Coordinates of C-alpha atoms in Angstrom, one line a residue:
X1 CA 97.5 99.1 61.0
X2 CA 94.4 97.1 60.3
X3 CA 93.0 99.8 57.8
X4 CA 94.6 101.8 55.1
X5 CA 92.8 104.8 54.8
X6 CA 94.9 108.0 54.6
X7 CA 94.5 110.3 57.6
X8 CA 93.7 113.9 57.2
X9 CA 96.8 116.3 56.8
X10 CA 97.2 118.6 59.9
X11 CA 99.2 121.6 60.3
X12 CA 102.9 121.0 61.2
X13 CA 104.8 122.1 64.3
X14 CA 106.3 125.4 62.6
X15 CA 102.7 126.6 61.5
X16 CA 101.2 126.0 65.0
X17 CA 104.0 127.7 66.6
X18 CA 103.7 130.9 64.4
X19 CA 100.1 130.9 65.4
X20 CA 101.1 130.3 69.1
X21 CA 103.5 133.3 68.7
X22 CA 100.7 135.7 67.4
X23 CA 98.3 134.5 70.2
X24 CA 100.9 135.3 72.7
X25 CA 101.4 138.8 71.6
X26 CA 97.5 139.3 71.9
X27 CA 97.1 137.6 75.4
X28 CA 100.2 139.6 76.9
X29 CA 98.0 142.8 76.6
X30 CA 94.6 141.1 77.3
X31 CA 95.3 138.7 79.8
X32 CA 94.8 141.1 83.0
X33 CA 91.0 141.5 82.0
X34 CA 91.0 137.4 82.5
X35 CA 93.3 137.4 85.5
X36 CA 91.0 140.1 87.2
X37 CA 88.7 138.3 90.0
X38 CA 85.2 139.4 90.0
X39 CA 85.1 139.3 93.9
X40 CA 87.5 142.0 94.1
X41 CA 86.1 143.9 91.3
X42 CA 85.0 147.1 93.5
X43 CA 87.7 146.8 96.4
X44 CA 90.4 146.6 93.7
X45 CA 88.7 149.2 91.3
X46 CA 89.1 146.8 88.7
X47 CA 87.1 148.6 85.9
X48 CA 89.0 151.8 86.3
X49 CA 92.4 150.1 86.1
X50 CA 91.6 148.1 83.0
X51 CA 88.7 149.8 80.9
X52 CA 88.8 153.4 79.6
X53 CA 85.3 153.2 78.3
X54 CA 82.0 153.5 79.7
X55 CA 80.2 150.1 80.6
X56 CA 77.3 151.0 78.2
X57 CA 79.8 151.6 75.5
X58 CA 81.2 148.2 75.9
X59 CA 77.9 146.3 76.0
X60 CA 76.7 148.1 73.1
X61 CA 79.9 147.3 71.0
X62 CA 80.0 143.7 72.0
X63 CA 76.2 143.2 71.0
X64 CA 76.8 145.0 67.7
X65 CA 80.0 142.7 67.0
X66 CA 78.1 139.6 67.5
X67 CA 75.2 140.9 65.3
X68 CA 77.7 141.8 62.4
X69 CA 79.4 138.5 62.9
X70 CA 76.3 136.5 62.7
X71 CA 74.9 138.7 59.7
X72 CA 77.9 139.1 57.5
X73 CA 80.7 136.3 58.4
X74 CA 82.7 137.0 55.2
X75 CA 82.9 140.5 55.6
X76 CA 84.2 140.2 59.4
X77 CA 86.8 137.7 57.9
X78 CA 88.1 140.4 55.8
X79 CA 88.7 142.7 58.9
X80 CA 90.9 140.3 60.3
X81 CA 94.1 141.8 59.2
X82 CA 93.4 144.5 61.6
X83 CA 93.8 142.5 64.6
X84 CA 97.5 142.9 65.0
X85 CA 97.4 146.7 65.4
X86 CA 97.2 146.5 69.2
X87 CA 97.3 150.3 69.8
X88 CA 94.1 150.1 68.5
X89 CA 92.9 147.7 71.3
X90 CA 94.9 148.8 74.3
X91 CA 96.3 152.2 75.2
X92 CA 100.3 152.2 74.6
X93 CA 100.7 154.3 77.9
X94 CA 97.9 153.0 80.2
X95 CA 97.5 149.5 78.9
X96 CA 93.8 150.1 79.3
X97 CA 91.1 148.8 76.8
X98 CA 90.3 151.6 74.3
X99 CA 88.6 149.8 71.4
X100 CA 86.1 147.1 72.1
X101 CA 85.2 146.3 68.6
X102 CA 88.9 145.4 67.9
X103 CA 89.1 143.4 71.1
X104 CA 86.1 141.2 70.0
X105 CA 87.5 140.8 66.6
X106 CA 90.9 139.7 67.6
X107 CA 89.4 137.1 70.3
X108 CA 87.1 135.5 67.6
X109 CA 90.1 135.5 65.2
X110 CA 92.4 133.7 68.1
X111 CA 89.9 131.2 68.6
X112 CA 90.2 127.4 67.6
X113 CA 87.8 127.4 64.8
X114 CA 89.1 130.7 63.2
X115 CA 92.6 129.8 63.4
X116 CA 92.1 126.7 61.1
X117 CA 93.8 124.1 63.5
X118 CA 91.0 121.6 63.8
X119 CA 90.5 118.8 61.8
X120 CA 86.9 118.0 60.8
X121 CA 85.0 115.2 62.8
X122 CA 83.2 113.8 59.8
X123 CA 86.3 113.9 57.8
X124 CA 88.4 112.1 60.3
X125 CA 85.7 109.2 60.8
X126 CA 85.7 108.8 56.9
X127 CA 89.4 108.5 56.9
X128 CA 89.3 106.0 59.7
X129 CA 86.9 103.7 57.9
X130 CA 88.6 103.9 54.5
X131 CA 86.3 101.9 52.1
X132 CA 84.6 100.1 54.9
X133 CA 81.0 100.9 55.8
X134 CA 80.7 102.7 59.1
X135 CA 78.9 101.0 61.9
X136 CA 75.6 102.5 62.7
X137 CA 72.8 102.0 65.2
X138 CA 69.8 104.0 65.5
X139 CA 68.0 101.8 67.9
X140 CA 70.6 102.8 70.5
X141 CA 69.1 105.9 72.1
X142 CA 71.3 107.0 75.0
X143 CA 69.2 109.8 76.0
X144 CA 66.7 107.1 77.2
X145 CA 69.1 106.6 80.4
X146 CA 71.5 109.6 80.3
X147 CA 71.1 113.3 80.3
X148 CA 71.4 115.0 77.0
X149 CA 74.8 116.4 77.8
X150 CA 76.4 113.0 78.6
X151 CA 74.3 111.2 76.1
X152 CA 75.8 113.7 73.3
X153 CA 79.3 113.2 74.6
X154 CA 79.3 109.3 75.0
X155 CA 77.7 108.6 71.4
X156 CA 80.2 110.9 69.6
X157 CA 83.2 109.9 71.6
X158 CA 82.7 106.1 71.6
X159 CA 81.9 106.3 67.9
X160 CA 85.4 107.9 67.4
X161 CA 87.5 105.6 69.6
X162 CA 86.0 102.5 68.1
X163 CA 86.9 103.7 64.9
X164 CA 90.5 104.5 65.8
X165 CA 90.7 101.2 67.5
X166 CA 89.7 99.4 64.3
X167 CA 91.9 101.5 62.2
X168 CA 95.0 100.4 64.6
X169 CA 93.7 96.7 65.0
X170 CA 93.4 97.3 68.9
X171 CA 90.9 95.7 71.1
X172 CA 92.0 97.2 74.6
X173 CA 91.1 100.7 76.1
X174 CA 92.3 102.6 78.9
X175 CA 89.8 104.9 80.2
X176 CA 91.3 107.3 82.7
X177 CA 89.3 109.4 84.7
X178 CA 86.3 106.9 84.3
X179 CA 84.3 108.2 86.7
X180 CA 80.7 106.3 86.6
X181 CA 81.6 104.6 83.5
X182 CA 79.4 106.0 81.1
X183 CA 81.8 105.9 78.4
X184 CA 83.3 102.7 79.3
X185 CA 80.5 100.9 79.6
X186 CA 79.2 101.9 76.2
X187 CA 82.4 101.1 74.3
X188 CA 82.2 97.5 75.9
X189 CA 78.8 96.9 75.4
X190 CA 78.1 98.3 71.8
X191 CA 81.4 97.9 70.3
X192 CA 82.9 94.8 72.0
X193 CA 86.0 96.5 73.4
X194 CA 87.9 95.5 76.6
X195 CA 87.8 98.5 78.4
X196 CA 89.8 99.2 81.9
X197 CA 88.2 102.4 83.5
X198 CA 90.7 104.1 85.8
X199 CA 89.7 106.6 88.5
X200 CA 91.2 107.8 91.7
X201 CA 87.8 107.3 93.6
X202 CA 84.4 106.1 92.9
X203 CA 85.2 102.6 91.7
X204 CA 83.6 100.6 94.5
X205 CA 80.3 101.9 93.0
X206 CA 81.4 101.2 89.5
X207 CA 82.3 97.6 90.7
X208 CA 78.8 97.1 92.2
X209 CA 77.3 98.6 89.0
X210 CA 79.7 96.1 86.8
X211 CA 78.4 93.2 89.0
X212 CA 74.8 94.1 88.4
X213 CA 75.4 94.3 84.8
X214 CA 76.3 90.8 84.7
X215 CA 73.3 89.9 86.9
X216 CA 71.3 91.5 84.0
X217 CA 72.8 89.8 81.2
X218 CA 72.2 86.3 83.0
X219 CA 68.7 87.2 83.7
X220 CA 68.0 88.4 80.0
X221 CA 69.5 85.3 78.6
X222 CA 67.4 83.0 80.9
X223 CA 64.3 84.7 79.8
X224 CA 64.8 85.0 76.2
X225 CA 63.1 82.8 73.9
X226 CA 65.0 81.4 70.9
X227 CA 63.6 81.9 67.2
X228 CA 65.2 80.0 64.2
X229 CA 68.1 82.7 64.4
X230 CA 68.8 82.2 67.8
X231 CA 67.8 85.2 68.7
X232 CA 65.3 86.0 71.4
X233 CA 61.5 86.4 71.2
X234 CA 58.9 87.3 74.1
X235 CA 55.4 87.7 74.0
X236 CA 54.2 91.1 75.3
X237 CA 52.8 89.7 78.6
X238 CA 56.7 88.3 79.2
X239 CA 58.1 91.4 78.3
X240 CA 55.8 93.2 81.0
X241 CA 57.0 90.7 83.6
X242 CA 60.5 91.1 82.6
X243 CA 60.1 95.0 82.7
X244 CA 58.9 95.1 86.2
X245 CA 61.8 92.7 87.3
X246 CA 64.4 95.0 85.7
X247 CA 62.9 97.9 87.3
X248 CA 62.7 96.4 90.9
X249 CA 66.3 95.5 90.3
X250 CA 67.4 98.7 89.3
X251 CA 65.3 100.6 92.1
X252 CA 67.4 98.1 94.4
X253 CA 70.6 99.3 93.0
X254 CA 69.8 102.9 93.3
X255 CA 69.1 102.5 97.0
X256 CA 71.8 100.0 98.0
X257 CA 74.8 100.8 95.9
X258 CA 77.6 103.0 97.4
X259 CA 80.3 104.8 95.8
X260 CA 84.0 105.1 97.0
X261 CA 82.9 108.0 99.2
X262 CA 80.3 106.1 101.1
X263 CA 77.5 108.2 99.7
X264 CA 74.8 106.4 97.6
X265 CA 74.3 107.5 93.9
X266 CA 71.2 109.4 93.3
X267 CA 71.3 109.2 89.5
X268 CA 69.9 105.8 89.7
X269 CA 71.7 102.7 88.4
X270 CA 68.8 101.6 86.0
X271 CA 68.9 104.7 84.0
X272 CA 72.6 104.7 83.6
X273 CA 73.7 101.2 83.0
X274 CA 70.4 99.1 82.6
X275 CA 69.7 100.9 79.9
X276 CA 73.0 100.4 78.2
X277 CA 72.3 96.5 78.4
X278 CA 68.9 97.1 77.3
X279 CA 69.7 99.4 74.2
X280 CA 72.3 96.8 73.3
X281 CA 69.7 93.7 73.6
X282 CA 67.4 95.8 71.6
X283 CA 70.0 96.4 68.8
X284 CA 70.5 92.8 68.4
X285 CA 67.3 91.4 68.7
X286 CA 65.0 94.3 67.4
X287 CA 62.1 93.0 69.3
X288 CA 62.6 93.5 73.0
X289 CA 60.9 96.8 74.1
X290 CA 62.3 98.2 77.5
X291 CA 61.6 101.8 78.3
X292 CA 63.7 102.6 81.4
X293 CA 63.6 106.2 81.0
X294 CA 64.4 108.6 83.7
X295 CA 65.2 112.4 83.7
X296 CA 68.2 113.9 85.0
X297 CA 69.3 117.5 85.9
X298 CA 72.1 119.2 83.8
X299 CA 75.0 120.0 85.5
X300 CA 77.2 122.7 83.5
X301 CA 80.6 123.1 84.5
X302 CA 80.7 126.7 84.8
X303 CA 78.3 129.6 86.5
X304 CA 75.9 130.1 83.7
X305 CA 72.2 129.7 84.4
X306 CA 70.9 126.2 84.6
X307 CA 68.4 125.2 82.1
X308 CA 67.6 122.6 79.2
X309 CA 68.9 123.7 75.7
X310 CA 66.8 121.5 73.7
X311 CA 63.9 119.5 74.3
X312 CA 64.4 115.7 74.6
X313 CA 63.8 113.9 71.3
X314 CA 60.8 111.8 71.1
X315 CA 61.8 108.2 71.4
X316 CA 60.5 106.3 68.2
X317 CA 58.7 103.2 69.4
X318 CA 60.7 100.0 68.3
X319 CA 59.0 98.0 65.6
X320 CA 58.2 94.5 66.6
X321 CA 57.3 91.8 64.4
X322 CA 56.2 88.1 65.0
X323 CA 58.5 85.4 64.0
X324 CA 57.3 81.8 63.8
X325 CA 58.8 79.8 66.6
X326 CA 60.8 76.7 65.9
X327 CA 63.0 74.6 68.1
X328 CA 66.5 75.5 68.3
X329 CA 69.1 73.5 66.6
X330 CA 72.4 72.2 68.7
X331 CA 74.5 74.7 66.5
X332 CA 72.2 77.7 67.1
X333 CA 72.5 76.7 71.1
X334 CA 76.4 76.5 70.8
X335 CA 76.4 79.9 68.9
X336 CA 74.8 81.7 71.5
X337 CA 76.7 80.1 74.4
X338 CA 79.7 81.4 72.6
X339 CA 78.2 85.1 72.0
X340 CA 77.2 85.1 75.7
X341 CA 80.8 84.3 77.0
X342 CA 82.2 87.2 74.5
X343 CA 79.7 89.6 75.7
X344 CA 80.5 88.7 79.6
X345 CA 84.3 89.1 78.8
X346 CA 83.6 92.6 77.3
X347 CA 82.0 94.0 80.3
X348 CA 84.5 97.0 81.5
X349 CA 86.6 96.5 84.6
X350 CA 87.0 99.6 86.9
X351 CA 90.0 100.0 88.8
X352 CA 90.9 102.5 91.5
X353 CA 94.5 104.2 91.1
X354 CA 95.9 107.8 91.2
X355 CA 97.3 108.4 87.8
X356 CA 100.4 110.8 87.2
X357 CA 102.8 111.0 84.2
X358 CA 105.0 108.6 85.8
X359 CA 102.5 105.8 86.6
X360 CA 103.2 102.5 86.0
X361 CA 100.3 100.8 83.7
X362 CA 101.8 97.2 84.3
X363 CA 101.4 97.7 88.0
X364 CA 97.6 98.9 87.5
X365 CA 96.7 96.5 84.5
X366 CA 98.0 92.8 84.7
X367 CA 97.1 91.8 81.2
X368 CA 98.1 95.2 79.6
X369 CA 98.5 94.9 75.8
X370 CA 98.6 97.3 72.8
X371 CA 95.7 99.8 73.6
X372 CA 94.2 103.2 73.4
X373 CA 94.3 105.8 76.0
X374 CA 91.4 108.0 76.3
X375 CA 89.5 110.2 78.9
X376 CA 86.4 112.2 78.5
X377 CA 86.7 115.4 80.5
X378 CA 89.6 114.5 82.6
X379 CA 90.0 116.9 85.0
X380 CA 93.2 119.6 85.4
X381 CA 96.5 117.6 85.3
X382 CA 95.2 114.3 84.2
X383 CA 94.6 115.7 80.7
X384 CA 98.4 116.6 80.2
X385 CA 99.3 113.4 82.0
X386 CA 97.5 111.3 79.8
X387 CA 99.5 112.7 76.9
X388 CA 102.6 112.3 78.8
X389 CA 101.6 108.6 79.6
X390 CA 101.0 108.2 75.8
X391 CA 104.3 109.4 74.8
X392 CA 106.4 107.3 77.3
X393 CA 104.5 103.8 77.4
X394 CA 105.2 101.7 74.1
X395 CA 102.0 99.7 74.6
X396 CA 99.6 102.9 74.3
X397 CA 99.3 103.2 70.7
X398 CA 96.9 106.1 70.4
X399 CA 95.1 108.5 72.6
X400 CA 91.9 110.4 72.6
X401 CA 91.7 113.3 75.3
X402 CA 89.0 115.6 76.0
X403 CA 90.2 117.9 79.2
X404 CA 88.2 120.0 81.3
X405 CA 88.7 122.2 84.4
X406 CA 91.6 124.2 83.4
X407 CA 91.4 126.1 86.5
X408 CA 92.8 122.9 88.6
X409 CA 95.8 123.0 86.0
X410 CA 99.2 123.1 87.7
X411 CA 101.6 125.8 86.3
X412 CA 105.3 125.4 86.1
X413 CA 105.9 129.3 86.0
X414 CA 103.2 130.5 88.6
X415 CA 105.2 130.8 91.3
X416 CA 108.6 131.6 89.9
X417 CA 110.2 131.6 93.3
X418 CA 108.7 128.6 94.5
X419 CA 110.4 125.0 94.1
X420 CA 108.4 122.3 93.1
X421 CA 108.9 118.9 94.6
X422 CA 105.9 117.0 92.9
X423 CA 105.6 115.7 89.4
X424 CA 105.5 117.5 86.1
X425 CA 103.5 120.6 85.9
X426 CA 100.1 120.4 83.8
X427 CA 101.1 123.8 81.8
X428 CA 103.0 124.5 79.6
X429 CA 103.9 121.2 78.0
X430 CA 105.7 122.3 74.7
X431 CA 109.1 123.9 74.3
X432 CA 108.3 127.0 73.1
X433 CA 105.9 128.2 76.0
X434 CA 108.8 126.7 78.4
X435 CA 111.3 129.0 76.8
X436 CA 108.9 131.9 77.1
X437 CA 108.4 130.8 80.6
X438 CA 104.6 131.3 80.0
X439 CA 102.1 131.6 82.8
X440 CA 98.3 132.1 82.4
X441 CA 97.4 132.5 86.2
X442 CA 94.4 130.7 88.0
X443 CA 91.9 133.3 87.3
X444 CA 92.5 133.4 83.7
X445 CA 92.4 129.6 83.6
X446 CA 89.2 129.8 85.4
X447 CA 87.7 132.3 82.8
X448 CA 88.8 129.6 80.1
X449 CA 86.1 127.4 81.4
X450 CA 83.3 130.1 80.5
X451 CA 81.1 129.4 77.4
X452 CA 80.8 131.8 75.1
X453 CA 78.4 129.8 72.8
X454 CA 75.8 129.4 75.7
X455 CA 76.0 133.1 76.2
X456 CA 75.6 133.3 72.6
X457 CA 72.2 131.2 72.7
X458 CA 70.8 133.2 75.8
X459 CA 72.2 131.7 78.9
X460 CA 73.7 134.8 80.4
X461 CA 76.2 135.1 83.3
X462 CA 74.3 135.1 86.9
X463 CA 75.1 138.7 87.2
X464 CA 73.3 139.3 90.2
X465 CA 74.9 136.9 92.3
X466 CA 78.4 138.3 91.3
X467 CA 77.1 141.4 92.0
X468 CA 76.2 140.5 95.4
X469 CA 79.6 138.7 96.0
X470 CA 81.5 141.8 94.9
X471 CA 79.6 144.3 97.3
X472 CA 80.2 141.5 100.1
X473 CA 83.8 141.8 99.8
X474 CA 83.8 145.4 100.3
X475 CA 81.8 144.9 103.3
X476 CA 84.1 142.5 105.0
X477 CA 87.1 144.6 104.0
X478 CA 85.6 148.0 105.3
X479 CA 83.5 146.7 108.5
X480 CA 85.8 143.6 109.4
X481 CA 89.1 144.8 108.3
X482 CA 89.9 141.6 106.3
X483 CA 91.4 141.8 102.8
X484 CA 92.2 138.2 102.1
X485 CA 90.0 135.0 103.3
X486 CA 90.7 131.6 102.6
X487 CA 87.2 130.5 103.2
X488 CA 84.6 130.5 100.5
X489 CA 80.8 131.7 100.5
X490 CA 79.5 129.1 98.4
X491 CA 75.9 128.9 97.1
X492 CA 74.4 131.4 99.2
X493 CA 72.6 133.3 96.7
X494 CA 70.3 130.8 95.8
X495 CA 69.4 130.4 99.4
X496 CA 68.9 134.0 100.1
X497 CA 65.8 135.9 100.0
X498 CA 67.3 139.2 99.8
X499 CA 70.7 141.0 99.7
X500 CA 70.9 141.6 103.7
X501 CA 69.5 138.0 103.9
X502 CA 72.6 137.1 101.7
X503 CA 75.0 139.0 103.6
X504 CA 74.0 137.9 106.9
X505 CA 74.2 134.2 105.8
X506 CA 77.7 134.6 104.2
X507 CA 79.2 136.5 107.2
X508 CA 77.9 133.6 109.3
X509 CA 79.5 130.9 107.0
X510 CA 82.8 133.0 107.1
X511 CA 82.6 132.7 111.0
X512 CA 82.2 136.8 111.3
X513 CA 79.6 138.2 113.8
X514 CA 76.8 139.3 111.6
X515 CA 75.0 141.0 114.4
X516 CA 77.4 144.0 114.5
X517 CA 76.1 145.0 111.1
X518 CA 72.8 146.7 111.0
X519 CA 70.5 146.1 107.9
X520 CA 70.8 150.0 107.4
X521 CA 74.6 149.8 106.6
X522 CA 74.3 146.6 104.7
X523 CA 71.5 148.4 102.4
X524 CA 73.9 151.5 102.3
X525 CA 76.4 149.4 100.4
X526 CA 73.8 148.1 97.9
X527 CA 72.5 151.4 97.0
X528 CA 75.9 152.7 96.9
X529 CA 77.3 150.1 94.2
X530 CA 74.0 149.4 92.5
X531 CA 74.2 152.1 90.0
X532 CA 77.7 150.6 88.8
X533 CA 76.2 147.0 88.3
X534 CA 76.4 147.5 84.8
X535 CA 80.2 147.9 84.8
X536 CA 80.7 144.2 86.7
X537 CA 78.0 142.8 83.7
X538 CA 80.2 144.4 80.9
X539 CA 83.4 143.3 82.4
X540 CA 82.0 139.7 82.5
X541 CA 81.2 139.8 79.1
X542 CA 84.9 140.9 78.3
X543 CA 86.0 137.6 80.1
X544 CA 83.6 135.6 78.2
X545 CA 84.5 136.9 75.0
X546 CA 88.2 136.3 75.8
X547 CA 87.6 133.0 77.4
X548 CA 88.2 130.8 73.6
X549 CA 91.7 132.3 73.3
X550 CA 93.0 131.1 76.7
X551 CA 91.4 127.8 76.0
X552 CA 93.1 127.9 72.4
X553 CA 96.5 128.7 74.2
X554 CA 96.0 125.5 76.4
X555 CA 94.8 123.3 73.5
X556 CA 97.8 124.5 71.1
X557 CA 100.1 123.8 73.9
X558 CA 99.2 120.2 74.1
X559 CA 99.1 119.8 70.2
X560 CA 102.5 121.2 69.8
X561 CA 104.0 118.9 72.7
X562 CA 102.6 116.0 70.5
X563 CA 104.0 117.5 67.3
X564 CA 107.7 117.7 69.0
X565 CA 107.5 113.9 69.6
X566 CA 109.4 112.1 66.7
X567 CA 107.6 108.6 67.3
X568 CA 104.1 110.0 67.0
X569 CA 103.0 109.8 63.1
X570 CA 99.9 111.7 63.3
X571 CA 98.3 114.1 65.8
X572 CA 95.2 116.6 65.4
X573 CA 92.7 118.6 67.4
X574 CA 89.1 117.8 66.9
X575 CA 86.0 119.3 67.8
X576 CA 83.6 116.2 69.0
X577 CA 81.0 117.9 70.5
X578 CA 78.2 120.7 70.0
X579 CA 79.7 123.3 72.4
X580 CA 76.4 124.5 73.5
X581 CA 75.7 120.9 74.9
X582 CA 79.0 120.4 76.0
X583 CA 81.3 123.7 76.3
X584 CA 84.6 121.4 76.7
X585 CA 84.1 120.0 73.2
X586 CA 87.9 119.4 71.8
X587 CA 89.8 116.3 71.8
X588 CA 93.4 115.9 71.4
X589 CA 94.1 112.8 69.1
X590 CA 97.5 111.0 68.4
X591 CA 98.8 107.8 66.8
X592 CA 102.1 106.2 67.0
X593 CA 104.3 104.8 64.4
X594 CA 103.4 101.4 63.8
X595 CA 106.0 98.5 63.7

């Protein structure tokens, strides 16, 4: 390894398995709550089957529990010894929930943060850098050309990846599920890493953006005026001309570039990639002032209401100082030429390929060398496949993976009577859960994507839209005789002016004759269930409170899998992001023994 810093001590496999066993004991009782689908809430009498308390009691208890946790965290920690007394949470005979306070306490106890299985991000960075000074760059402001969520993620993860690469003496990065190339571009431009971004689609657009990136580099190099250090200096008038040129080029890209799906990107190339180039140039020169700022809507990965959580920070103006012009020496010209070639070689290469656990990297990357494998929000099975590739390919020396979309994971024991002929399943990975033949279920995995932290800060669940959908299901069952439907209603709620309007639009989308249903009947259903709307609200809050436990199970499974591999010298779970800004905030990190 290039550095000699001692990495933080992490929990061993036996300790993690002990925590996993206790978590399973709780989830065996609690999982039916997560596996209940809100669409079937009224048709299947979900509340009556699973909860033996009034909804008002549940909502009040959850609010009180949250307030007590915030006010007296130490006192709450002392009550954690009660969480294993499950008869106090669920009825022994009916299996119904009978103690909300104990339920909320147990759910918090079995979350990632409270189990003590996380390695602090700052502690890891210090260990990776050892006695070396960390590389900082206050001039690079990602929120000038990315939305707040994406800039927060890219900034934190790129810093960690570059630190791991430097620690291991590695220059090549493989970014799986690279998409538009946010992370790949930043790793390449800021940290000088050679990055291959692999995605199953969308790379035609990434290739076009890559071509435009090289063009921007050449344009800026031609227009730079050298000072005595070989750095660029421009007058205010020339900067304005260059800004206009950059803006015109960017607008052309935004309207002309296409993705692998044949649909133009609407997010704007300039704000995504030209900004990267501009920020990198400004970091090197401290004089070039280019503001290519474009707002983007935040697209969250769950059903919570959409709104900006934090204001965009004001952009500090870049200071500019006049440096006397001087004729550039031949040595300076040569230095710029060498630097320019190096910068060009560091622009990442987007590749199109479907990645499985058995993918041969040499067939995809011809100049494969010792590398790190990374992934920012790798979807579904791609996250566990990333770990499997890491463990099986000798060239991959380290991994840093942040997964998402748990509902798209394939489960080995979800359909016990079905024989799978495809590649290995995404869950479970570790020996213990395989021996237990553990299955979460799709609805539980879907609820694991809920974000408790966002609800805590005021971003509540869309109760009314879920309420509409649950009533619609009862209408479909009773008026049309349909109990199961493969077609989805989709986002009809936001386009509807009233409940009858919602019902008619939904029936039409499902291919059902809405004319046979008078408005009076529709409203009768609404009035029938309106007094029970708080049941749905309370039940959804129970699912939100339980969500971190299911995510903990999935993450522990992956971490235990890595601990089971003899050739992996270090592995850890690290919280990289603010969970309010980015709910899927945990990274699985591992390093192999070095020769």
